[in-house]
JSON list of C-alpha atoms in Angstrom, two decimals:
[
{"chain": "A", "resi": 323, "resn": "MET", "atom": "CA", "xyz": [-23.90, 64.40, -131.38]},
{"chain": "A", "resi": 324, "resn": "SER", "atom": "CA", "xyz": [-20.74, 65.48, -129.82]},
{"chain": "A", "resi": 325, "resn": "HIS", "atom": "CA", "xyz": [-18.93, 63.34, -127.41]},
{"chain": "A", "resi": 326, "resn": "SER", "atom": "CA", "xyz": [-18.03, 65.20, -124.31]},
{"chain": "A", "resi": 327, "resn": "ARG", "atom": "CA", "xyz": [-14.57, 64.53, -123.11]},
{"chain": "A", "resi": 328, "resn": "PRO", "atom": "CA", "xyz": [-13.25, 65.60, -119.79]},
{"chain": "A", "resi": 329, "resn": "ILE", "atom": "CA", "xyz": [-11.02, 68.61, -120.17]},
{"chain": "A", "resi": 330, "resn": "ARG", "atom": "CA", "xyz": [-7.46, 67.78, -119.21]},
{"chain": "A", "resi": 331, "resn": "SER", "atom": "CA", "xyz": [-5.27, 70.35, -117.66]},
{"chain": "A", "resi": 332, "resn": "MET", "atom": "CA", "xyz": [-2.55, 71.66, -119.88]},
{"chain": "A", "resi": 333, "resn": "GLY", "atom": "CA", "xyz": [0.30, 70.65, -117.56]},
{"chain": "A", "resi": 334, "resn": "ARG", "atom": "CA", "xyz": [1.23, 67.12, -116.74]},
{"chain": "A", "resi": 335, "resn": "LYS", "atom": "CA", "xyz": [0.27, 65.63, -113.44]},
{"chain": "A", "resi": 336, "resn": "LYS", "atom": "CA", "xyz": [3.19, 65.79, -110.95]},
{"chain": "A", "resi": 337, "resn": "ARG", "atom": "CA", "xyz": [4.41, 62.48, -109.69]},
{"chain": "A", "resi": 338, "resn": "LEU", "atom": "CA", "xyz": [5.49, 62.05, -106.11]},
{"chain": "A", "resi": 339, "resn": "MET", "atom": "CA", "xyz": [9.22, 61.49, -105.66]},
{"chain": "A", "resi": 340, "resn": "GLY", "atom": "CA", "xyz": [10.11, 58.20, -104.00]},
{"chain": "A", "resi": 341, "resn": "GLU", "atom": "CA", "xyz": [13.60, 59.32, -103.04]},
{"chain": "A", "resi": 342, "resn": "ILE", "atom": "CA", "xyz": [14.82, 60.66, -99.72]},
{"chain": "A", "resi": 343, "resn": "ASN", "atom": "CA", "xyz": [16.79, 63.86, -99.75]},
{"chain": "A", "resi": 344, "resn": "VAL", "atom": "CA", "xyz": [19.93, 62.93, -97.75]},
{"chain": "A", "resi": 345, "resn": "VAL", "atom": "CA", "xyz": [21.69, 66.31, -97.95]},
{"chain": "A", "resi": 346, "resn": "PRO", "atom": "CA", "xyz": [20.29, 67.56, -94.60]},
{"chain": "A", "resi": 347, "resn": "TYR", "atom": "CA", "xyz": [21.33, 64.30, -92.91]},
{"chain": "A", "resi": 348, "resn": "ILE", "atom": "CA", "xyz": [24.89, 64.67, -94.21]},
{"chain": "A", "resi": 349, "resn": "ASP", "atom": "CA", "xyz": [25.01, 68.22, -92.85]},
{"chain": "A", "resi": 350, "resn": "VAL", "atom": "CA", "xyz": [23.87, 67.05, -89.42]},
{"chain": "A", "resi": 351, "resn": "MET", "atom": "CA", "xyz": [26.43, 64.23, -89.43]},
{"chain": "A", "resi": 352, "resn": "LEU", "atom": "CA", "xyz": [29.26, 66.61, -90.29]},
{"chain": "A", "resi": 353, "resn": "VAL", "atom": "CA", "xyz": [28.26, 69.00, -87.50]},
{"chain": "A", "resi": 354, "resn": "LEU", "atom": "CA", "xyz": [28.15, 66.10, -85.00]},
{"chain": "A", "resi": 355, "resn": "LEU", "atom": "CA", "xyz": [31.52, 64.85, -86.21]},
{"chain": "A", "resi": 356, "resn": "ILE", "atom": "CA", "xyz": [33.07, 68.28, -85.60]},
{"chain": "A", "resi": 357, "resn": "ILE", "atom": "CA", "xyz": [31.49, 68.50, -82.14]},
{"chain": "A", "resi": 358, "resn": "PHE", "atom": "CA", "xyz": [32.85, 65.07, -81.15]},
{"chain": "A", "resi": 359, "resn": "MET", "atom": "CA", "xyz": [36.30, 65.87, -82.55]},
{"chain": "A", "resi": 360, "resn": "VAL", "atom": "CA", "xyz": [36.46, 69.02, -80.44]},
{"chain": "A", "resi": 361, "resn": "THR", "atom": "CA", "xyz": [35.12, 67.48, -77.21]},
{"chain": "A", "resi": 362, "resn": "ALA", "atom": "CA", "xyz": [37.04, 64.18, -77.29]},
{"chain": "A", "resi": 363, "resn": "PRO", "atom": "CA", "xyz": [40.40, 65.68, -76.24]},
{"chain": "A", "resi": 364, "resn": "LEU", "atom": "CA", "xyz": [38.69, 67.57, -73.42]},
{"chain": "A", "resi": 365, "resn": "LEU", "atom": "CA", "xyz": [37.26, 64.36, -71.98]},
{"chain": "A", "resi": 366, "resn": "SER", "atom": "CA", "xyz": [40.64, 62.66, -71.72]},
{"chain": "A", "resi": 367, "resn": "GLN", "atom": "CA", "xyz": [42.22, 65.34, -69.53]},
{"chain": "A", "resi": 368, "resn": "GLY", "atom": "CA", "xyz": [43.16, 64.35, -66.03]},
{"chain": "A", "resi": 369, "resn": "VAL", "atom": "CA", "xyz": [44.92, 65.83, -63.05]},
{"chain": "A", "resi": 370, "resn": "LYS", "atom": "CA", "xyz": [48.02, 67.76, -64.14]},
{"chain": "A", "resi": 371, "resn": "ILE", "atom": "CA", "xyz": [51.11, 66.52, -62.34]},
{"chain": "A", "resi": 372, "resn": "ASP", "atom": "CA", "xyz": [54.80, 66.58, -63.20]},
{"chain": "A", "resi": 373, "resn": "LEU", "atom": "CA", "xyz": [56.19, 63.13, -62.45]},
{"chain": "A", "resi": 374, "resn": "PRO", "atom": "CA", "xyz": [59.74, 62.93, -61.16]},
{"chain": "A", "resi": 375, "resn": "LYS", "atom": "CA", "xyz": [62.18, 61.49, -63.67]},
{"chain": "A", "resi": 376, "resn": "ALA", "atom": "CA", "xyz": [64.05, 58.31, -62.72]},
{"chain": "A", "resi": 377, "resn": "ARG", "atom": "CA", "xyz": [65.57, 55.32, -64.43]},
{"chain": "A", "resi": 378, "resn": "ALA", "atom": "CA", "xyz": [63.59, 52.28, -63.39]},
{"chain": "A", "resi": 379, "resn": "GLU", "atom": "CA", "xyz": [62.66, 48.89, -64.74]},
{"chain": "A", "resi": 380, "resn": "LEU", "atom": "CA", "xyz": [59.22, 48.62, -66.31]},
{"chain": "A", "resi": 381, "resn": "MET", "atom": "CA", "xyz": [56.69, 46.67, -64.32]},
{"chain": "A", "resi": 382, "resn": "ALA", "atom": "CA", "xyz": [55.56, 43.34, -65.68]},
{"chain": "A", "resi": 383, "resn": "GLU", "atom": "CA", "xyz": [52.41, 43.76, -67.76]},
{"chain": "A", "resi": 384, "resn": "GLU", "atom": "CA", "xyz": [49.43, 42.42, -65.83]},
{"chain": "A", "resi": 385, "resn": "ASN", "atom": "CA", "xyz": [45.83, 41.95, -66.85]},
{"chain": "A", "resi": 386, "resn": "ASN", "atom": "CA", "xyz": [44.56, 43.72, -63.74]},
{"chain": "A", "resi": 387, "resn": "GLU", "atom": "CA", "xyz": [43.82, 47.43, -63.93]},
{"chain": "A", "resi": 388, "resn": "PRO", "atom": "CA", "xyz": [45.98, 49.19, -61.29]},
{"chain": "A", "resi": 389, "resn": "PHE", "atom": "CA", "xyz": [44.56, 51.20, -58.40]},
{"chain": "A", "resi": 390, "resn": "VAL", "atom": "CA", "xyz": [46.33, 54.56, -58.60]},
{"chain": "A", "resi": 391, "resn": "VAL", "atom": "CA", "xyz": [46.47, 57.27, -55.94]},
{"chain": "A", "resi": 392, "resn": "THR", "atom": "CA", "xyz": [47.64, 60.59, -57.40]},
{"chain": "A", "resi": 393, "resn": "VAL", "atom": "CA", "xyz": [49.15, 63.34, -55.24]},
{"chain": "A", "resi": 394, "resn": "ASP", "atom": "CA", "xyz": [49.32, 66.78, -56.87]},
{"chain": "A", "resi": 395, "resn": "ALA", "atom": "CA", "xyz": [51.72, 69.60, -55.96]},
{"chain": "A", "resi": 396, "resn": "ALA", "atom": "CA", "xyz": [49.20, 71.07, -53.49]},
{"chain": "A", "resi": 397, "resn": "GLY", "atom": "CA", "xyz": [48.92, 67.76, -51.58]},
{"chain": "A", "resi": 398, "resn": "ASN", "atom": "CA", "xyz": [45.45, 66.81, -52.84]},
{"chain": "A", "resi": 399, "resn": "TYR", "atom": "CA", "xyz": [44.65, 63.13, -53.40]},
{"chain": "A", "resi": 400, "resn": "TYR", "atom": "CA", "xyz": [42.89, 61.71, -56.47]},
{"chain": "A", "resi": 401, "resn": "LEU", "atom": "CA", "xyz": [41.83, 58.13, -57.16]},
{"chain": "A", "resi": 402, "resn": "ASN", "atom": "CA", "xyz": [42.51, 56.45, -60.49]},
{"chain": "A", "resi": 403, "resn": "ASP", "atom": "CA", "xyz": [41.51, 58.82, -63.31]},
{"chain": "A", "resi": 404, "resn": "ASP", "atom": "CA", "xyz": [39.02, 60.89, -61.26]},
{"chain": "A", "resi": 405, "resn": "ARG", "atom": "CA", "xyz": [39.39, 64.62, -61.84]},
{"chain": "A", "resi": 406, "resn": "GLU", "atom": "CA", "xyz": [37.74, 65.40, -58.51]},
{"chain": "A", "resi": 407, "resn": "GLN", "atom": "CA", "xyz": [39.83, 65.04, -55.41]},
{"chain": "A", "resi": 408, "resn": "ALA", "atom": "CA", "xyz": [39.06, 62.34, -52.86]},
{"chain": "A", "resi": 409, "resn": "ALA", "atom": "CA", "xyz": [36.68, 63.52, -50.14]},
{"chain": "A", "resi": 410, "resn": "SER", "atom": "CA", "xyz": [38.99, 62.37, -47.35]},
{"chain": "A", "resi": 411, "resn": "PRO", "atom": "CA", "xyz": [42.01, 60.17, -46.76]},
{"chain": "A", "resi": 412, "resn": "GLY", "atom": "CA", "xyz": [39.61, 57.65, -45.21]},
{"chain": "A", "resi": 413, "resn": "GLU", "atom": "CA", "xyz": [37.86, 57.33, -48.59]},
{"chain": "A", "resi": 414, "resn": "ILE", "atom": "CA", "xyz": [41.12, 56.19, -50.17]},
{"chain": "A", "resi": 415, "resn": "GLU", "atom": "CA", "xyz": [41.53, 53.52, -47.50]},
{"chain": "A", "resi": 416, "resn": "LEU", "atom": "CA", "xyz": [37.94, 52.28, -47.86]},
{"chain": "A", "resi": 417, "resn": "LYS", "atom": "CA", "xyz": [38.10, 52.06, -51.66]},
{"chain": "A", "resi": 418, "resn": "ALA", "atom": "CA", "xyz": [41.51, 50.35, -51.57]},
{"chain": "A", "resi": 419, "resn": "ARG", "atom": "CA", "xyz": [40.18, 47.82, -49.08]},
{"chain": "A", "resi": 420, "resn": "ALA", "atom": "CA", "xyz": [37.16, 47.12, -51.30]},
{"chain": "A", "resi": 421, "resn": "VAL", "atom": "CA", "xyz": [39.33, 46.68, -54.42]},
{"chain": "A", "resi": 422, "resn": "LEU", "atom": "CA", "xyz": [41.71, 44.41, -52.51]},
{"chain": "A", "resi": 423, "resn": "ARG", "atom": "CA", "xyz": [38.81, 42.26, -51.30]},
{"chain": "A", "resi": 424, "resn": "ARG", "atom": "CA", "xyz": [37.27, 42.03, -54.77]},
{"chain": "A", "resi": 425, "resn": "ASN", "atom": "CA", "xyz": [40.53, 41.43, -56.65]},
{"chain": "A", "resi": 426, "resn": "PRO", "atom": "CA", "xyz": [43.57, 40.58, -54.49]},
{"chain": "A", "resi": 427, "resn": "GLY", "atom": "CA", "xyz": [45.96, 40.67, -57.50]},
{"chain": "A", "resi": 428, "resn": "THR", "atom": "CA", "xyz": [45.37, 44.37, -58.22]},
{"chain": "A", "resi": 429, "resn": "PRO", "atom": "CA", "xyz": [48.60, 46.42, -58.40]},
{"chain": "A", "resi": 430, "resn": "PHE", "atom": "CA", "xyz": [48.56, 49.55, -56.23]},
{"chain": "A", "resi": 431, "resn": "LEU", "atom": "CA", "xyz": [50.49, 52.60, -57.42]},
{"chain": "A", "resi": 432, "resn": "VAL", "atom": "CA", "xyz": [51.18, 56.12, -56.13]},
{"chain": "A", "resi": 433, "resn": "ARG", "atom": "CA", "xyz": [51.73, 58.95, -58.65]},
{"chain": "A", "resi": 434, "resn": "GLY", "atom": "CA", "xyz": [53.26, 61.94, -56.94]},
{"chain": "A", "resi": 435, "resn": "ASP", "atom": "CA", "xyz": [53.97, 65.30, -58.50]},
{"chain": "A", "resi": 436, "resn": "GLY", "atom": "CA", "xyz": [57.69, 66.13, -58.41]},
{"chain": "A", "resi": 437, "resn": "ALA", "atom": "CA", "xyz": [56.85, 69.26, -56.41]},
{"chain": "A", "resi": 438, "resn": "ALA", "atom": "CA", "xyz": [54.57, 67.41, -53.96]},
{"chain": "A", "resi": 439, "resn": "ALA", "atom": "CA", "xyz": [55.66, 67.28, -50.34]},
{"chain": "A", "resi": 440, "resn": "TYR", "atom": "CA", "xyz": [57.37, 64.04, -49.44]},
{"chain": "A", "resi": 441, "resn": "ALA", "atom": "CA", "xyz": [55.02, 63.69, -46.44]},
{"chain": "A", "resi": 442, "resn": "ASP", "atom": "CA", "xyz": [51.95, 63.75, -48.72]},
{"chain": "A", "resi": 443, "resn": "VAL", "atom": "CA", "xyz": [53.29, 60.94, -50.91]},
{"chain": "A", "resi": 444, "resn": "VAL", "atom": "CA", "xyz": [54.25, 58.88, -47.86]},
{"chain": "A", "resi": 445, "resn": "GLN", "atom": "CA", "xyz": [50.79, 59.52, -46.37]},
{"chain": "A", "resi": 446, "resn": "ALA", "atom": "CA", "xyz": [49.21, 58.03, -49.51]},
{"chain": "A", "resi": 447, "resn": "MET", "atom": "CA", "xyz": [51.41, 54.95, -49.11]},
{"chain": "A", "resi": 448, "resn": "VAL", "atom": "CA", "xyz": [50.47, 54.70, -45.41]},
{"chain": "A", "resi": 449, "resn": "LEU", "atom": "CA", "xyz": [46.75, 54.85, -46.28]},
{"chain": "A", "resi": 450, "resn": "LEU", "atom": "CA", "xyz": [47.17, 51.99, -48.75]},
{"chain": "A", "resi": 451, "resn": "GLN", "atom": "CA", "xyz": [49.17, 50.00, -46.20]},
{"chain": "A", "resi": 452, "resn": "ALA", "atom": "CA", "xyz": [46.41, 50.55, -43.61]},
{"chain": "A", "resi": 453, "resn": "ALA", "atom": "CA", "xyz": [43.93, 49.10, -46.13]},
{"chain": "A", "resi": 454, "resn": "GLY", "atom": "CA", "xyz": [46.00, 45.90, -46.22]},
{"chain": "A", "resi": 455, "resn": "VAL", "atom": "CA", "xyz": [48.05, 46.50, -49.36]},
{"chain": "A", "resi": 456, "resn": "GLU", "atom": "CA", "xyz": [51.38, 44.71, -49.09]},
{"chain": "A", "resi": 457, "resn": "SER", "atom": "CA", "xyz": [53.21, 46.25, -52.04]},
{"chain": "A", "resi": 458, "resn": "VAL", "atom": "CA", "xyz": [52.93, 49.80, -53.42]},
{"chain": "A", "resi": 459, "resn": "GLY", "atom": "CA", "xyz": [54.67, 50.98, -56.60]},
{"chain": "A", "resi": 460, "resn": "LEU", "atom": "CA", "xyz": [55.73, 54.52, -57.42]},
{"chain": "A", "resi": 461, "resn": "VAL", "atom": "CA", "xyz": [55.04, 55.95, -60.88]},
{"chain": "A", "resi": 462, "resn": "THR", "atom": "CA", "xyz": [57.87, 57.90, -62.53]},
{"chain": "A", "resi": 463, "resn": "GLU", "atom": "CA", "xyz": [58.73, 59.17, -66.00]},
{"chain": "A", "resi": 464, "resn": "THR", "atom": "CA", "xyz": [61.76, 57.93, -67.87]},
{"chain": "A", "resi": 465, "resn": "PRO", "atom": "CA", "xyz": [64.25, 60.78, -68.32]},
{"chain": "A", "resi": 466, "resn": "GLU", "atom": "CA", "xyz": [64.92, 61.82, -71.88]},
{"chain": "A", "resi": 467, "resn": "SER", "atom": "CA", "xyz": [68.51, 61.19, -72.91]}
]
């Protein structure tokens, strides 16, 4: 009497791997890192102005974020770090009034391009004064010696 045994296949049975292949994830991370490194400098660009150079004392460091009105060479107005120009001079006055109401200790500054018309810079100061701002600072660059 012969015992019948089940016939085994010649090759061994493959075991499932319990490891995760991380190589594709590393590739994706490197691509994302390169994308972020390229786009980060583009996000920090603002309105291009050439500040006039003047020797002036530095303002006392305050905890409040300043409200800045920027005037470019063409006479356009920008608020804080916005890259889009203000819709109207009335918008500057309304926003300044709201900031002043919310936080009365906010410093108000005007950044004017060196080639900007004097009247445009003064107009920005007048708009802030109309909003109730008592003191307006002018932003300059320190000249290189």
